[in-house]
Short mmCIF file of C-alpha atoms in Angstrom, two decimals:
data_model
loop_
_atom_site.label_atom_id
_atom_site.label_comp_id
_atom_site.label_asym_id
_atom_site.label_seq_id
_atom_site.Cartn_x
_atom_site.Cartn_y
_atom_site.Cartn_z
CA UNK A 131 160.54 89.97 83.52
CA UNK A 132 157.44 92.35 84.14
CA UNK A 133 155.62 92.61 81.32
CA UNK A 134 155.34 96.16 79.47
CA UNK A 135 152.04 98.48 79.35
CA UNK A 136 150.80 99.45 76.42
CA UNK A 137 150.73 102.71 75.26
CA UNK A 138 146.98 104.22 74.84
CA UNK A 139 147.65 103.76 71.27
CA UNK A 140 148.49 100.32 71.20
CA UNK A 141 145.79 99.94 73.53
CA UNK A 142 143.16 101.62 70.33
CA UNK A 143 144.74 99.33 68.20
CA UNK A 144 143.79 96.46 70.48
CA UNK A 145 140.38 97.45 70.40
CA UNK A 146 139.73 97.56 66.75
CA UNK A 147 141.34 94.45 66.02
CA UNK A 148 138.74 92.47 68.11
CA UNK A 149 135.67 94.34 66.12
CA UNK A 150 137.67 92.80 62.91
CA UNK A 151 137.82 89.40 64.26
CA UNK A 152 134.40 89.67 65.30
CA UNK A 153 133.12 90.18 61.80
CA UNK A 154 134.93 87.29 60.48
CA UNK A 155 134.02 85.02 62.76
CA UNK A 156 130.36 85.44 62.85
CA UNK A 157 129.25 88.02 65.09
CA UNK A 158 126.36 90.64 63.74
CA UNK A 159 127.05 93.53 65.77
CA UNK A 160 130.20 94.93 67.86
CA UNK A 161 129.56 97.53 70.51
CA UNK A 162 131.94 99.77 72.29
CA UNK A 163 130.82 101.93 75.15
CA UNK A 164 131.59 105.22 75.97
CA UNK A 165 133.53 106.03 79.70
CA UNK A 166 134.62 109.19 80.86
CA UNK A 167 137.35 107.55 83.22
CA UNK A 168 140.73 108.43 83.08
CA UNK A 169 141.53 104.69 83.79
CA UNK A 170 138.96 103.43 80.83
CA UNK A 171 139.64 104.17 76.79
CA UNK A 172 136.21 104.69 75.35
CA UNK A 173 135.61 108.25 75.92
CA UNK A 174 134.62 108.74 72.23
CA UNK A 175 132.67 105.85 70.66
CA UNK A 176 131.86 107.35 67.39
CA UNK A 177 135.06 108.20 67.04
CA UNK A 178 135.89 104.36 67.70
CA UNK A 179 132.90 103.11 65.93
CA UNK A 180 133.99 105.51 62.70
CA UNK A 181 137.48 103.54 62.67
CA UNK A 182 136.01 100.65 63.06
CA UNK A 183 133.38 101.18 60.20
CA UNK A 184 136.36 102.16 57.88
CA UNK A 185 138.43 98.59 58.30
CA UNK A 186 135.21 96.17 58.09
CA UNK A 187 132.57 95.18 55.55
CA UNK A 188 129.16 94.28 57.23
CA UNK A 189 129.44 93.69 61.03
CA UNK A 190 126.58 96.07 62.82
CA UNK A 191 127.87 99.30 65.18
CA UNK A 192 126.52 99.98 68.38
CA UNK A 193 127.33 101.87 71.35
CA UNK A 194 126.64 99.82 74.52
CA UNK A 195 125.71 102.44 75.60
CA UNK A 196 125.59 106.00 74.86
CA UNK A 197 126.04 108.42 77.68
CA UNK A 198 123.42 110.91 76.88
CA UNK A 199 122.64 111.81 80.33
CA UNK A 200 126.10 113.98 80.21
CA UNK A 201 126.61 114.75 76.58
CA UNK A 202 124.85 117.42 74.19
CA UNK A 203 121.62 115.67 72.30
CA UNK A 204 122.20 117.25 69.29
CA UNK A 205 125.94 116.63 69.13
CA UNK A 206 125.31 113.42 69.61
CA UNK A 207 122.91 112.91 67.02
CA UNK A 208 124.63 114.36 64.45
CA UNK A 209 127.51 112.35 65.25
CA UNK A 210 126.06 109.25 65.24
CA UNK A 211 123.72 110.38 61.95
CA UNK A 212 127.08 110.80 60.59
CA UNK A 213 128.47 107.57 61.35
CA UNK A 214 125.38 105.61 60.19
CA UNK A 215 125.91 107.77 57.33
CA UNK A 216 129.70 106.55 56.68
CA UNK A 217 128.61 103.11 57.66
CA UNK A 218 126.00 102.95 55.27
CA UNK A 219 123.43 102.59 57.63
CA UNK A 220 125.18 99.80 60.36
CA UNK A 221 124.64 102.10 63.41
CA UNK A 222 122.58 100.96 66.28
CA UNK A 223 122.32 103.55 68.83
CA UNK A 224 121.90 102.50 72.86
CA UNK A 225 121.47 104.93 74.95
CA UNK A 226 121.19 105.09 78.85
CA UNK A 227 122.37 107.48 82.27
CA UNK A 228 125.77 105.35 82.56
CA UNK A 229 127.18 103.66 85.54
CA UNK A 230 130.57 105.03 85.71
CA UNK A 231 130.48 106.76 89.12
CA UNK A 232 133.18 108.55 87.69
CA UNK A 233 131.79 110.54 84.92
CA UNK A 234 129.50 112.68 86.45
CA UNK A 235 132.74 114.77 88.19
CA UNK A 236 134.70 114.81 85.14
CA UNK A 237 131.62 116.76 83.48
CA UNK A 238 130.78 118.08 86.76
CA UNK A 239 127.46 117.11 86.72
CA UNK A 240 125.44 115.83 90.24
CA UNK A 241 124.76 112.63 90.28
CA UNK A 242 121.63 113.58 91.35
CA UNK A 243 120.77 115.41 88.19
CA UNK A 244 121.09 111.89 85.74
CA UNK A 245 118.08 110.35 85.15
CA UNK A 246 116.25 114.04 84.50
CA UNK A 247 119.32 114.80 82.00
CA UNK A 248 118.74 111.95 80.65
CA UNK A 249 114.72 112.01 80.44
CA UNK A 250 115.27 115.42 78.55
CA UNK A 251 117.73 115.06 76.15
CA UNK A 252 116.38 111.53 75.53
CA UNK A 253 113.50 113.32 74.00
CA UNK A 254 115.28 114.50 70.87
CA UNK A 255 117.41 111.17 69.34
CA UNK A 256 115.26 108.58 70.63
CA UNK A 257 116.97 105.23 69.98
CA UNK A 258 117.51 101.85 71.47
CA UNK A 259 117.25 102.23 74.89
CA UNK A 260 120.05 100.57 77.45
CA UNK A 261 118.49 99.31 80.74
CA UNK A 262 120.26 97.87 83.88
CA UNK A 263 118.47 98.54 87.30
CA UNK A 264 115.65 100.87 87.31
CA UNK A 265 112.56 101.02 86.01
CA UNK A 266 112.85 104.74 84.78
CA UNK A 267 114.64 103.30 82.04
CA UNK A 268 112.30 100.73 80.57
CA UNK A 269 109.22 103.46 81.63
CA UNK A 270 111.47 106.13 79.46
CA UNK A 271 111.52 103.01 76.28
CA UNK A 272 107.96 102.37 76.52
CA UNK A 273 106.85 105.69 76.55
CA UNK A 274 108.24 106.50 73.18
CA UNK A 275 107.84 103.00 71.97
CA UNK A 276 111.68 102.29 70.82
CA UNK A 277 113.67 99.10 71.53
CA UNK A 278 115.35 97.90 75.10
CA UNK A 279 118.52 96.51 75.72
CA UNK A 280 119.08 94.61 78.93
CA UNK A 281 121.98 94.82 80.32
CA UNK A 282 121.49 91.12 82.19
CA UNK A 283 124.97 92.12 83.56
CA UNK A 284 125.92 91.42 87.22
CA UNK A 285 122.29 90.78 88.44
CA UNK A 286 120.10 88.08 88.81
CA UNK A 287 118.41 87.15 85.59
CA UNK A 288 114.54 87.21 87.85
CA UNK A 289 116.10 91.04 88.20
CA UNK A 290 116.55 91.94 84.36
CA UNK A 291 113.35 90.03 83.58
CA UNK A 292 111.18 92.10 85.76
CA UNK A 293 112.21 95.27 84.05
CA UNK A 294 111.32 93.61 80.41
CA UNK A 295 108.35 92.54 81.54
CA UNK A 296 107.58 96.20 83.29
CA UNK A 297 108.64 98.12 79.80
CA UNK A 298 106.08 95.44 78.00
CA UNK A 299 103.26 96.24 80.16
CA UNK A 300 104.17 100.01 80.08
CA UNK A 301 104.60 99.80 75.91
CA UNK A 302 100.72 98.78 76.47
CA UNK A 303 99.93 101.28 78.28
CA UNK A 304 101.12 104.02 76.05
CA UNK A 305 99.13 102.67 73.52
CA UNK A 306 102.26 100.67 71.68
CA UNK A 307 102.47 96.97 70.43
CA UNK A 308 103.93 95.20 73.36
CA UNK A 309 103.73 91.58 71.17
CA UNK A 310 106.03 93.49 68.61
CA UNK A 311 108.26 94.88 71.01
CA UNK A 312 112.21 94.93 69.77
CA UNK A 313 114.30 93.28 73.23
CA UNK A 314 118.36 92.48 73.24
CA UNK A 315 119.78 90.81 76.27
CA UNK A 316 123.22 90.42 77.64
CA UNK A 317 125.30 87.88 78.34
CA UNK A 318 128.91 87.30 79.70
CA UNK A 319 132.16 85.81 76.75
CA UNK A 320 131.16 82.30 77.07
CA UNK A 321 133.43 79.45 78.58
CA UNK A 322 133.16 76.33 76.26
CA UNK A 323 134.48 73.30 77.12
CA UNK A 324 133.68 69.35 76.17
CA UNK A 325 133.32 68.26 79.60
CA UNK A 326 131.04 70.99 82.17
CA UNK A 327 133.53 70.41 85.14
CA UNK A 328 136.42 71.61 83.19
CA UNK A 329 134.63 74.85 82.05
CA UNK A 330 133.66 75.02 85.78
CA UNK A 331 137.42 74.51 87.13
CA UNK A 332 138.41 77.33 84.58
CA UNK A 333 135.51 79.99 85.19
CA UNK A 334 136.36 79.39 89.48
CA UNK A 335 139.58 81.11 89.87
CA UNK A 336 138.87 83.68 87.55
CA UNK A 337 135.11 84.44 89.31
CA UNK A 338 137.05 84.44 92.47
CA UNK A 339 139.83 87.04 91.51
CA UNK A 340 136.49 89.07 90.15
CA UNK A 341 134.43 88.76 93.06
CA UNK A 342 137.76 89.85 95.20
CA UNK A 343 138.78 92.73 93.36
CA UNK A 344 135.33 94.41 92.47
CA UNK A 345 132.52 93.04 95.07
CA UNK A 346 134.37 93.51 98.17
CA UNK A 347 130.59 94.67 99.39
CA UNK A 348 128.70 91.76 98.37
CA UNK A 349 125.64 93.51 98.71
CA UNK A 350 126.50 94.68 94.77
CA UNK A 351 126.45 91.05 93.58
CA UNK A 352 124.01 88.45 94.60
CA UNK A 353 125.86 85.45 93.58
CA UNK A 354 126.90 82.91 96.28
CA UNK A 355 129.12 80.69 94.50
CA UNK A 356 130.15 80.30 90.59
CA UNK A 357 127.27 77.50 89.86
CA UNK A 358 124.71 80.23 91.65
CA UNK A 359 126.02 82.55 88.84
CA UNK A 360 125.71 80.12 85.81
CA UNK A 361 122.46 78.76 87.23
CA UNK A 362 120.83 81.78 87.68
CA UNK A 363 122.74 84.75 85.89
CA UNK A 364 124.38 85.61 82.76
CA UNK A 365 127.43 83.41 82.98
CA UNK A 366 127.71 81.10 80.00
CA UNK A 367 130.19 78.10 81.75
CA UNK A 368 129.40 75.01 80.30
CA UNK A 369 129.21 72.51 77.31
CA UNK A 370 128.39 73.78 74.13
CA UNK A 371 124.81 72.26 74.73
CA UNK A 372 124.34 73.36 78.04
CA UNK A 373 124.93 76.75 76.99
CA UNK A 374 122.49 76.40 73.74
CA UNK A 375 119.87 74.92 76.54
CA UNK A 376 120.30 77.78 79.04
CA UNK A 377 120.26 80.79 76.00
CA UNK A 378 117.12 79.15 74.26
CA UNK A 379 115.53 79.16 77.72
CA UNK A 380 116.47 82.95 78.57
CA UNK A 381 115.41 83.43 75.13
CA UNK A 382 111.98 82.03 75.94
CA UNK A 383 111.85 84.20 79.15
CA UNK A 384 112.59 87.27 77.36
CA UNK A 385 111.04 87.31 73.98
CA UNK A 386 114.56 88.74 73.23
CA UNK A 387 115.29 89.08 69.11
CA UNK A 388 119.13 89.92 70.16
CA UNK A 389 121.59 88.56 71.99
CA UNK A 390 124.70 90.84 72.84
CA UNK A 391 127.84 87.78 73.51
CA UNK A 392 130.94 89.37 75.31
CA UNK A 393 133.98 89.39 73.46
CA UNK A 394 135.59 90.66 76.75
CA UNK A 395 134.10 90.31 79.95
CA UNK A 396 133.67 88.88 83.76
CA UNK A 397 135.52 86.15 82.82
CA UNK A 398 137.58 87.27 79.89
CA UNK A 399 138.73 90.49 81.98
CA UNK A 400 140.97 88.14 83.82
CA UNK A 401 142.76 85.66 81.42
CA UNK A 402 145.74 87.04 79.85
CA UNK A 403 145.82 84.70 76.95
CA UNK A 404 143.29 86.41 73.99
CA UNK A 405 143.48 83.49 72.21
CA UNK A 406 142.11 81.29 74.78
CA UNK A 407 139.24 83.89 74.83
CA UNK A 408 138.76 83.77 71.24
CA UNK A 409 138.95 79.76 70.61
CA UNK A 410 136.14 80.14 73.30
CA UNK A 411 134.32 82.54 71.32
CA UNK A 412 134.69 80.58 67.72
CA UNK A 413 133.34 77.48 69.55
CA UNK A 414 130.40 79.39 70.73
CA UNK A 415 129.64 80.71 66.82
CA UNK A 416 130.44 77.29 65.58
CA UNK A 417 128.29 74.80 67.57
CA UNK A 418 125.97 77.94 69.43
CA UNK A 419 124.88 80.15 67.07
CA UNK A 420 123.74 77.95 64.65
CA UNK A 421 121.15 76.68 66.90
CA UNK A 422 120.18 79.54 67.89
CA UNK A 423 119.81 81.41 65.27
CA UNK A 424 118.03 77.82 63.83
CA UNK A 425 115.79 77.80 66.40
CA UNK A 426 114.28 81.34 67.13
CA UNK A 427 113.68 83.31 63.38
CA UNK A 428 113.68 86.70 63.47
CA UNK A 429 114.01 89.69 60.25
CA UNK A 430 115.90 92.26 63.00
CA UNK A 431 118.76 93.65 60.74
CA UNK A 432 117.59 91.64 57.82
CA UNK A 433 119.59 91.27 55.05
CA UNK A 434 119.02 89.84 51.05
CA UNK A 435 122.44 87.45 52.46
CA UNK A 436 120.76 85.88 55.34
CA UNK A 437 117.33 86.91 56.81
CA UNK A 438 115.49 85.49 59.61
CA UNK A 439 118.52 84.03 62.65
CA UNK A 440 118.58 85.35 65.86
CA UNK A 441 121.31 88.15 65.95
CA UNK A 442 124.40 88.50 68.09
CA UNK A 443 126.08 91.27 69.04
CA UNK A 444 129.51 91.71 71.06
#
């Protein structure tokens, strides 16, 4: 029997949910992008974000990212001054140009025009800043001195550490504190398993459908093979220790204070069973987090309930 499609309602419903599980399980933050795509849902984060601030307690908000290359600056900072407002201060703000080659029709803006939308309206609610690929990002961060999120998405991690280490060097050079410098990083909803060849034997068929249905040009992703993507991208495939080992070693690379864990992503994107997804996800914040969070002491989004652990964010 085929299986029904839910109604764009149901489909809201779905997405809150997740930010409430999120909270109880142990996650700091839950972010929700925004997409101007007919085929996509998150056309109106703060909208989402409101919603989301209404039905939970303490879990962080934060856009991942932002569109403000094709939305007003001022509407969109006294929306989201609003929301931090309602939230009592839990907003995090990332902004960046967007990706969705999409958008820029549906607002009939040139592509072309982006990054100097972006460059100008950046200029007014300066906020977290949401990098991918280009160094006009992390040069736009560092000139105003506020915090970078890297993406660390589909990319080789030597790619997304380039860019940090380009927006620490330009942070000097504009006369800010590059040692103090406020860095999340990206990585994929982990695969945990006790024995590394069965995470491996459940990641392959799902990186396979992936690779098929998105990267028919390879030349957009670099990986050769699923252990080229755990070995040297964001994929967390593993053992619950070799997954603390490779996140404490991105962590050394990056400086990072944040780390932003999938609740859906490249691998979760393709598993119909939520559940399976989520069991993954309370192993990570049961025998992952603590470690981390252990091992690398930070006071980002300090709190009188628990101070100095390395953050994560979905």
């Amino acid at each position: 029997m085929a299986q029904r499609s839910l109604s764009r309602r149901e489909r809201f419903r779905e997405l809150v949910e997740p930010a409430r599980w999120a909270e109880d399980v142990g996650y700091d933050a839950f972010g929700v992008g925004e997409r101007h795509n007919p085929d996509l849902l998150s056309s109106s984060p703060a909208v989402i974000l409101a919603h989301i601030a209404a039905k939970t307690r303490r879990i962080r908000l934060v856009t991942t990212v932002a569109v403000l290359s094709l939305t007003d600056p001022v509407r969109a900072a006294e929306d989201y001054a609003t929301l931090d407002h309602l939230s009592d201060g839990r907003l995090d703000l990332i902004i960046g140009k967007g990706g969705d080659r999409v958008a820029p029709s549906v607002f009939q803006v040139p592509e072309a025009e982006l990054w100097d939308r972006l460059e100008e309206a950046y200029e007014l609610p300066r906020v977290w800043h949401g990098s991918a690929t280009s160094r006009r990002s992390t040069e736009l961060a560092a000139r105003w001195g506020d915090p970078l999120y890297s993406a660390n998405g589909l990319d080789r991690t030597d790619t997304y550490l380039e860019l940090v280490r380009h927006y620490r060097e330009r942070l000097a050079h504009h006369g800010h504190d590059a040692a103090a410098a406020v860095v999340a990083v990206g990585v994929h909803s982990p695969i945990v398993t006790d024995r590394s060849q069965d995470a491996l034997a459940i990641a392959r068929p799902i990186f396979e459908a992936s690779v098929r249905q998105h990267f028919s040009d390879r030349s957009r992703f670099p990986f050769d093979s699923l252990e080229d993507f755990v070995a040297n991208g964001s994929a967390l495939v593993g053992t619950a220790g070799q997954i603390t080992e490779k996140l404490l070693r991105m962590q050394a690379q990056f400086g990072n204070q944040v780390f932003g864990v999938g609740v859906e992503g490249f691998f979760s994107t393709y598993t119909t069973d939520l559940a399976t997804t989520k069991g993954y996800l309370e192993r990570f914040f049961g025998e992952v987090a603590p470690v981390l969070r252990a091992e690398v002491p930070t006071a980002l989004w300090d709190s009188p309930s628990d101070g100095a652990d390395l953050p994560v964010t979905a």
